[in-house]
Every structure is written in structure tokens, then in C-alpha cells.
C-alpha positions as MATLAB code, in Angstrom:
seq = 'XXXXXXXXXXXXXXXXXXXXXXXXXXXXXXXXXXXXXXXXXXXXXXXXXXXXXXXXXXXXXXXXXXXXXXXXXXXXXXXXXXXXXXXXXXXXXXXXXXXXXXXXXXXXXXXXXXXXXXXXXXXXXXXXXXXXXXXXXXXXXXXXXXXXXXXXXXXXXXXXXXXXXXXXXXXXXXXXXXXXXXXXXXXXXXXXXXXXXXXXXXXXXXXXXXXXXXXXXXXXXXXXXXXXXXXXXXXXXXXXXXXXXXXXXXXXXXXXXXXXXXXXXXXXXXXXXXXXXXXXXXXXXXXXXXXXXXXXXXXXXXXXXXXXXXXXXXXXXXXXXXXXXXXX';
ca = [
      77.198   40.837  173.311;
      74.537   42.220  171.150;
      74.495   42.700  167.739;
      75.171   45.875  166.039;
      72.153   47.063  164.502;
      71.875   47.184  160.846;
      71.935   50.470  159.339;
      68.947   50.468  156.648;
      69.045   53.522  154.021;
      65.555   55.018  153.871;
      63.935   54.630  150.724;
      63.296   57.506  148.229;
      59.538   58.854  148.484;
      57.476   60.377  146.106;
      58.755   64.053  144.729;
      57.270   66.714  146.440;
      54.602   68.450  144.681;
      55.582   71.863  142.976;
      54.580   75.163  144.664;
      53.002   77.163  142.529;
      55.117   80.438  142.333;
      58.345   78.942  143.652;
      59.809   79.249  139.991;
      59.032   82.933  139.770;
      61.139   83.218  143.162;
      64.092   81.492  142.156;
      64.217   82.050  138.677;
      62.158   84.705  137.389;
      61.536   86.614  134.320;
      63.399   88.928  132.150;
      61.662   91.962  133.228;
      62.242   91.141  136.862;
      66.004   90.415  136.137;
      66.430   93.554  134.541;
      64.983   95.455  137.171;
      67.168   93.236  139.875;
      70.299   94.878  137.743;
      68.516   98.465  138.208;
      68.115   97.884  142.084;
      71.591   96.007  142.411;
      73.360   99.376  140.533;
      74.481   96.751  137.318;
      74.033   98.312  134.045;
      72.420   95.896  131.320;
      74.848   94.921  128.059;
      74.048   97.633  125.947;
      74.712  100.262  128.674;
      78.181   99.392  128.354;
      78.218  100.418  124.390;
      76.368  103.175  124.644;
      79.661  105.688  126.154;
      81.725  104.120  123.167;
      79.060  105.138  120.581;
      78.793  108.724  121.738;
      82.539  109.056  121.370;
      82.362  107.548  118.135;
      79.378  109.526  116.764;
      81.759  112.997  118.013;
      85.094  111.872  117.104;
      84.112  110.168  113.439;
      80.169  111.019  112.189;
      79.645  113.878  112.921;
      82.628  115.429  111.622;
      82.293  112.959  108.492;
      78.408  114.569  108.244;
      79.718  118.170  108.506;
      82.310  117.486  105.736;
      79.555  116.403  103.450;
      77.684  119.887  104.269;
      80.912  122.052  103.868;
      82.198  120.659  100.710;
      78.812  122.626   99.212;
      80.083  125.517  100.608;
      82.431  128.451  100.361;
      83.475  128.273  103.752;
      86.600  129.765  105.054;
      86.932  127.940  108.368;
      85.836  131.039  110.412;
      82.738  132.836  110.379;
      79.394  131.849  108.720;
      79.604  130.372  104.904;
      76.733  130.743  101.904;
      76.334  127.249   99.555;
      77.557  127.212   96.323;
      76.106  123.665   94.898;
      78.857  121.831   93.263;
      81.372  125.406   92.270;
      83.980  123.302   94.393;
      83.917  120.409   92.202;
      83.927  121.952   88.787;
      86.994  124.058   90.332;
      88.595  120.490   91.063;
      88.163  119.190   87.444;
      90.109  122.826   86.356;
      92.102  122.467   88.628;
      95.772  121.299   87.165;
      97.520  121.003   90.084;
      95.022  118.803   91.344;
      94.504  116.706   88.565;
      98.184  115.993   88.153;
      98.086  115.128   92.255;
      95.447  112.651   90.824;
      98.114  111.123   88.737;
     100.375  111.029   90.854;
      98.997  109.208   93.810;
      97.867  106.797   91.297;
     101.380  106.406   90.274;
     102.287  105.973   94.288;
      99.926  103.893   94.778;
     100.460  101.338   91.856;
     104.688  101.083   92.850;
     103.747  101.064   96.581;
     101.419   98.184   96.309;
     103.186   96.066   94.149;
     107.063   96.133   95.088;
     105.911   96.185   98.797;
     103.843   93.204   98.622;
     106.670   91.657   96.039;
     109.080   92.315   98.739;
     107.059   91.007  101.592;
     106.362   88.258   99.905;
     110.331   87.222   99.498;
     110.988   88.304  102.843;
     108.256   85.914  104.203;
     109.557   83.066  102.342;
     113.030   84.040  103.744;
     112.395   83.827  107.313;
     109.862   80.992  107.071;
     112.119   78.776  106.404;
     114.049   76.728  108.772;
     117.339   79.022  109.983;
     118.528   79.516  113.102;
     117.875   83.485  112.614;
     114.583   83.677  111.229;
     113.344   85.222  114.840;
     115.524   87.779  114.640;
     115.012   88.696  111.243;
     111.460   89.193  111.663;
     111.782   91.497  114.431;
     114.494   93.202  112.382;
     112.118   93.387  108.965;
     108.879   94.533  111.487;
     111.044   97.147  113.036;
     110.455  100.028  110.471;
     106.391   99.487  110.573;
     106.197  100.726  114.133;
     108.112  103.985  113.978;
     106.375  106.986  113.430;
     105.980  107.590  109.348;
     107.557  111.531  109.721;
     110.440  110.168  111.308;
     110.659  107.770  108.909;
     110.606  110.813  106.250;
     112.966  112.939  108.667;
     115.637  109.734  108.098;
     115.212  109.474  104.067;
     115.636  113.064  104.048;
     119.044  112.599  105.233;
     119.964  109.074  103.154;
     118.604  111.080  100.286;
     121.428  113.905  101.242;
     121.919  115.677   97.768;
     125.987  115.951   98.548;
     128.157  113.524   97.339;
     129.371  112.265  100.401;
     126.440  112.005  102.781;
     123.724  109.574  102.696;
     122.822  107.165   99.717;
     124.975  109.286   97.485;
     128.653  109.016   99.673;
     127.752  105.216   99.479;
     127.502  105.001   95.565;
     130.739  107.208   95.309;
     132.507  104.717   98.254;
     131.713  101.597   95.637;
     132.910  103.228   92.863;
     129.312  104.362   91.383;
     129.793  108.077   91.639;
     128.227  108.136   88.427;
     124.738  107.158   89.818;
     124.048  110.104   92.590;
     121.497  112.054   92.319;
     119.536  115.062   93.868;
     116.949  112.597   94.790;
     114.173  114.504   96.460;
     115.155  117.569   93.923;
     114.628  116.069   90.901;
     110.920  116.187   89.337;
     111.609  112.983   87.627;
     112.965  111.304   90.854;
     110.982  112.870   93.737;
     107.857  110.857   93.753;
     110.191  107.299   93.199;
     112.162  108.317   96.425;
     108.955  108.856   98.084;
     107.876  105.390   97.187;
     111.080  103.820   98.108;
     111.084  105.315  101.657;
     107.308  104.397  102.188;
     107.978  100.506  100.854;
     111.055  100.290  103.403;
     108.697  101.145  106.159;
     105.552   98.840  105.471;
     107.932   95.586  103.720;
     107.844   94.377  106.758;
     104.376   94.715  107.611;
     103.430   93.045  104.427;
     105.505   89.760  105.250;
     104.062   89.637  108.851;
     100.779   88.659  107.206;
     102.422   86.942  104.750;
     104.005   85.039  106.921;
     100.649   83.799  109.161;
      99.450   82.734  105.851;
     102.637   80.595  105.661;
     102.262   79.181  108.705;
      98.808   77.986  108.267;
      99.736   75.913  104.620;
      99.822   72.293  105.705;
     103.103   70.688  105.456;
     101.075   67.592  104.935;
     100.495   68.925  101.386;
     104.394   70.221  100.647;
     105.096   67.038  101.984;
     103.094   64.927   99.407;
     103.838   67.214   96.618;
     107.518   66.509   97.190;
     106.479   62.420   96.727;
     105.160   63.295   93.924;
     108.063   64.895   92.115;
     107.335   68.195   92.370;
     109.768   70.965   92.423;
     110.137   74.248   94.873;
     108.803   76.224   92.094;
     106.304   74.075   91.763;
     105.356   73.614   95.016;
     105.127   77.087   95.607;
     103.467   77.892   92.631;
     100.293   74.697   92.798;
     100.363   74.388   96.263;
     101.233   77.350   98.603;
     100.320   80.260   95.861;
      96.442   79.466   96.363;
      96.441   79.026  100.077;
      97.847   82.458  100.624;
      95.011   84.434   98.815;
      93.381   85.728  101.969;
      96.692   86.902  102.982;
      97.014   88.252   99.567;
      93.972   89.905   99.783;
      94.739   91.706  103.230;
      97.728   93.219  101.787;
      96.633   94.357   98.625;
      93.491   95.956  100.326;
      95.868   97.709  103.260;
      98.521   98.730  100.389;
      96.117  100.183   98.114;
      94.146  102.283  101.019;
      97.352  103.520  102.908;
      98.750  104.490   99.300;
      95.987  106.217   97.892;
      95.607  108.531  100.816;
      99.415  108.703  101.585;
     100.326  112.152  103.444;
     103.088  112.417  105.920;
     105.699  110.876  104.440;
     105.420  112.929  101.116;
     104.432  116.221  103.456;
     107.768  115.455  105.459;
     109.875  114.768  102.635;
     109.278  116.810   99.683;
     106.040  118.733  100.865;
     104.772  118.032   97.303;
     107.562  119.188   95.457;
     109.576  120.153   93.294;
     106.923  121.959   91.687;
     103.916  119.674   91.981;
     105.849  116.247   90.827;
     104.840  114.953   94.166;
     101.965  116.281   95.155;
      99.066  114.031   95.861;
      95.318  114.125   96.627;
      95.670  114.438  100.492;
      98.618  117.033  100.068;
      96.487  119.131   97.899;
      93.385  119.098  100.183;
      95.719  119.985  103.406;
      97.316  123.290  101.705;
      93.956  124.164   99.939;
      92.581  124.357  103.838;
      95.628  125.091  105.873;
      97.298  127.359  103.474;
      95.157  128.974  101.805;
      92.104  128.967  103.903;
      89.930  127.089  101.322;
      87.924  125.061  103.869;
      84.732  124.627  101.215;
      86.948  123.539   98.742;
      89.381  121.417  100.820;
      86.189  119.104  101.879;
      85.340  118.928   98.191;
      88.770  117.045   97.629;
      88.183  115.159  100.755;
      84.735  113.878   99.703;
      86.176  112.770   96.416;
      89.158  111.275   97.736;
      86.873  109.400  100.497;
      84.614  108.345   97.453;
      87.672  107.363   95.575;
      89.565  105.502   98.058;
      85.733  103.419   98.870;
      84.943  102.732   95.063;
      88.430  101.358   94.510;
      88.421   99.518   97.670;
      85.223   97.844   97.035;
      86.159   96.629   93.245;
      89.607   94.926   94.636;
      87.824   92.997   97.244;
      84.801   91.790   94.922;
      87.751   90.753   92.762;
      90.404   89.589   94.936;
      87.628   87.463   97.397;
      85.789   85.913   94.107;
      90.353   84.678   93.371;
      90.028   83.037   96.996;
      87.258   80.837   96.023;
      88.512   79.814   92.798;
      92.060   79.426   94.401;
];
């Protein structure tokens, strides 16, 4: 019998030379990519953008442009309008009821920002910790946040019931503190409180959501050796978890402060500014200037300065609260 052959593997040659232009088939340039897309029907990256800006420069800059133009103006929102230079905003600074709105979402603001973060705060401490219910209670907390801020107003209306046995005031006469009810949304000296009360309920929650991620991303290495150490929960909170939650500090205060300065439905709603003007604020104001009195010039003139107001305030907090994260 004969021998299988052997099977010998052929031995690698020398690599073909290159063909000059094969690169330029395979490969090619930019420009010829580009105008493979056009031939193929692809659109390049930035043709994708480009439907998203046009809606944006409709929807946002130009009216944002136009506004600019009209507070100059004495325009009524129909018809054709003469300039007036700056009448608008020496009417604003004689204006009382506008000034006082000044105050007053100033005073908002300042009670929104702090007992909503203040309660956010607690209520992300609460359901951080390790209970069997802390799932629950977060979707419970979050619930408010998501439902629409007139209903919210539409429900406080009734809790602030003025009778003595509906709402907030039949439960302080069922506990014995009959004493304590008030005409809540009727009283000057109580309107824009309620307000503030019914707009921290809602946004609490929303607060200790981000909060709460801030929580979450604290090391328990660093609890953990803190406790070694000796030191306390107050302690611990105070040296160790306080300073890691400034950029969670900083969202909050920066959403807070923006939602309160230009706060409108809920006091529109509720109390629609009143009694008299002891709720009225800025973006109140400018909506009855142009929807109730037909004051379009002048309503853009509150706008701008509310716009400029809300950006100059903005822009101080976040120089100040970003410089605390890097020292925290």
C-alpha cells in the first residue's frame, strides 16, 4: 500500500503590490461620501437638526424677538402700534399695583424655596433609609409633582373651604381647634401663605427626588468610617453627607427659585391675585395688563423685566451656589 502523501502548506509570498487608486475605490474621501449619501437618499447629521431648529426659532425666538420690539410699543394686540421708547417702563416703576406684585413674588419665592427644599430634604432622609416602605413612600411623596398645577389649585380651593365644616377648617373644629379657622384664601394677610403652602405640597416631592439621587451617590464607605470613628448621626450628616449633596442642593435651589419667581397658575386658579392685590405677582400682573385690559405694549414691558429678573437672579445663585460645591 502506498503512502499517503504529505499535505505541505504553501508558504506565504511576498504582498502584492498596491494599485494605485484601489484606496479611492474602497474607501474614499469625504466629499465622495457625502455625495454617496446624496445619491443613496441619506441625509448628512446636520440635516437631521435642521427641522428641530426651525420649530425652535418659531415656537421660542422669534416670539422672544417680537416681545423685545413690542415692549417699546403701545400696542394693543390688534392693528398697527407707534413706539413709545421706554413710556412702558416708567409706567411700571408708578405703577403700585405692580410694585407691590414685585414684593410679593419675592415674598413667594423666598417661603417657596426654602420650606420646600427644607421639606424635601427630611423627606429624602426619610425614605432613604432602610424601611420596608420607602418605595412606596416615594411614589406617594412624587405623586403631587405630576398633576396638573390648576388642579392642584382647584383642590386647595376646596381644603381652604372658608366654612367651618368643610376642608382644612371642619378638621381644626373635629380636633378641638375651632379657634384656628380661617378664611384662608380671603384674608389679605393669609392669601399669599395659602398660596405658598399649596405650591410647596405639590413640588416637596420633587425636591426630595433629587435629593434623594444625591443620597444615593454618598459612599457608605465614608458613613461607614465616620461611624469607627465616633461620630454621631448629626455629625455624620452634617461633615460627611451635607457637602456631598451640594450639586443636588444646587439643582433645587436653582428650579425653586425660577418656578417661584415666575409662579402663575396656581395663584391665577386660587385667588386670581386677590383679595385686593395681596397676591398678585409679576406674571399675574403682566397676564391681566394684556388679557384684560388689552395692554399688549405694556404687558411685554413686565415680561422683559420679569425675563431679565428671573436671568440676573438665576445667574448670581449659581456663581454662588457652584463656587459652595468646590469648597464643599
Amino acid at each position: 500500500m502506498n503512502p499517503l502523501p504529505e499535505r505541505t502548506t504553501p508558504r506565504p509570498g511576498p504582498p502584492s503590490p498596491a494599485v494605485p487608486g484601489t484606496a479611492r475605490k474602497t474607501g474614499g474621501s469625504g466629499a465622495a461620501r457625502t455625495a454617496r449619501r446624496r445619491r443613496d437618499g441619506t441625509l448628512p447629521p446636520w440635516g437631521f437638526v435642521v427641522p428641530a431648529l426651525v420649530v425652535y426659532a418659531v415656537v421660542v425666538l422669534y416670539p422672544s424677538l417680537a416681545g423685545v420690539v413690542y415692549a417699546f410699543t403701545d400696542w394693543s394686540g390688534i392693528g398697527g402700534f407707534s413706539f413709545v421708547g421706554v413710556d412702558n417702563f416708567r409706567t411700571l416703576l408708578d405703577d403700585r399695583r405692580a410694585l407691590e406684585s414685585v414684593a410679593n413674588t419675592l415674598l413667594l419665592t423666598l417661603a417657596v424655596v426654602v420650606v420646600q427644599n427644607g421639606i424635601g430634604l427630611l423627606l429624602a432622609l426619610g425614605v432613604h433609609a432602610n424601611i420596608r416602605s420607602r418605595s412606596l413612600l416615594r411614589v406617594i411623596f412624587f405623586a403631587p409633582a405630576v398633576v396638573s398645577p390648576v388642579m392642584v389649585a382647584f383642590l386647595w380651593k376646596y381644603v381652604y373651604n372658608p366654612d367651618d365644616g368643610a376642608g382644612l377648617n371642619g378638621i381644626l373644629g373635629a380636633v378641638g381647634l375651632g379657634g384656628l379657622r380661617q378664611d384662608w384664601l380671603g384674608d389679605p394677610a393669609l392669601a399669599l401663605w395659602s398660596v405658598a403652602a399649596m405650591v410647596v405640597w405639590q413640588y416637596a416631592g420633587y425636591s426630595m427626588v433629587i435629593f434623594l439621587a444625591g443620597l444615593q451617590g454618598v459612599p457608605a464607605e465614608l458613613h461607614e468610617a465616620a461611624r469607627i470613628d465616633g461620630a454621631g448621626a448629626w455629625q455624620r450628616f452634617r461633615y460627611v453627607t451635607w457637602p456631598l449633596l451640594a450639586p443636588a442642593l444646587t439643582i433645587n435651589l436653582m428650579l425653586s427659585t425660577i418656578g417661584g419667581l415666575k409662579l402663575f397658575d396656581q395663584v391665577y386658579a386660587a385667588t386670581n391675585g386677590g383679595p385686593g392685590t395681596s397676591s398678585e405677582t409679576l406674571s399675574t400682573v403682566l397676564y391681566k395688563e394684556a388679557f384684560v385690559y388689552g395692554k399688549f405694549g405694556y404687558s411685554t414691558a413686565v415680561a422683559l423685566v420679569l425675563a431679565l429678573f428671573v436671568a440676573a437672579v438665576s445667574l448670581v445663585q449659581l456663581r454662588y451656589l457652584r463656587a459652595r460645591e468646590v469648597t464643599a
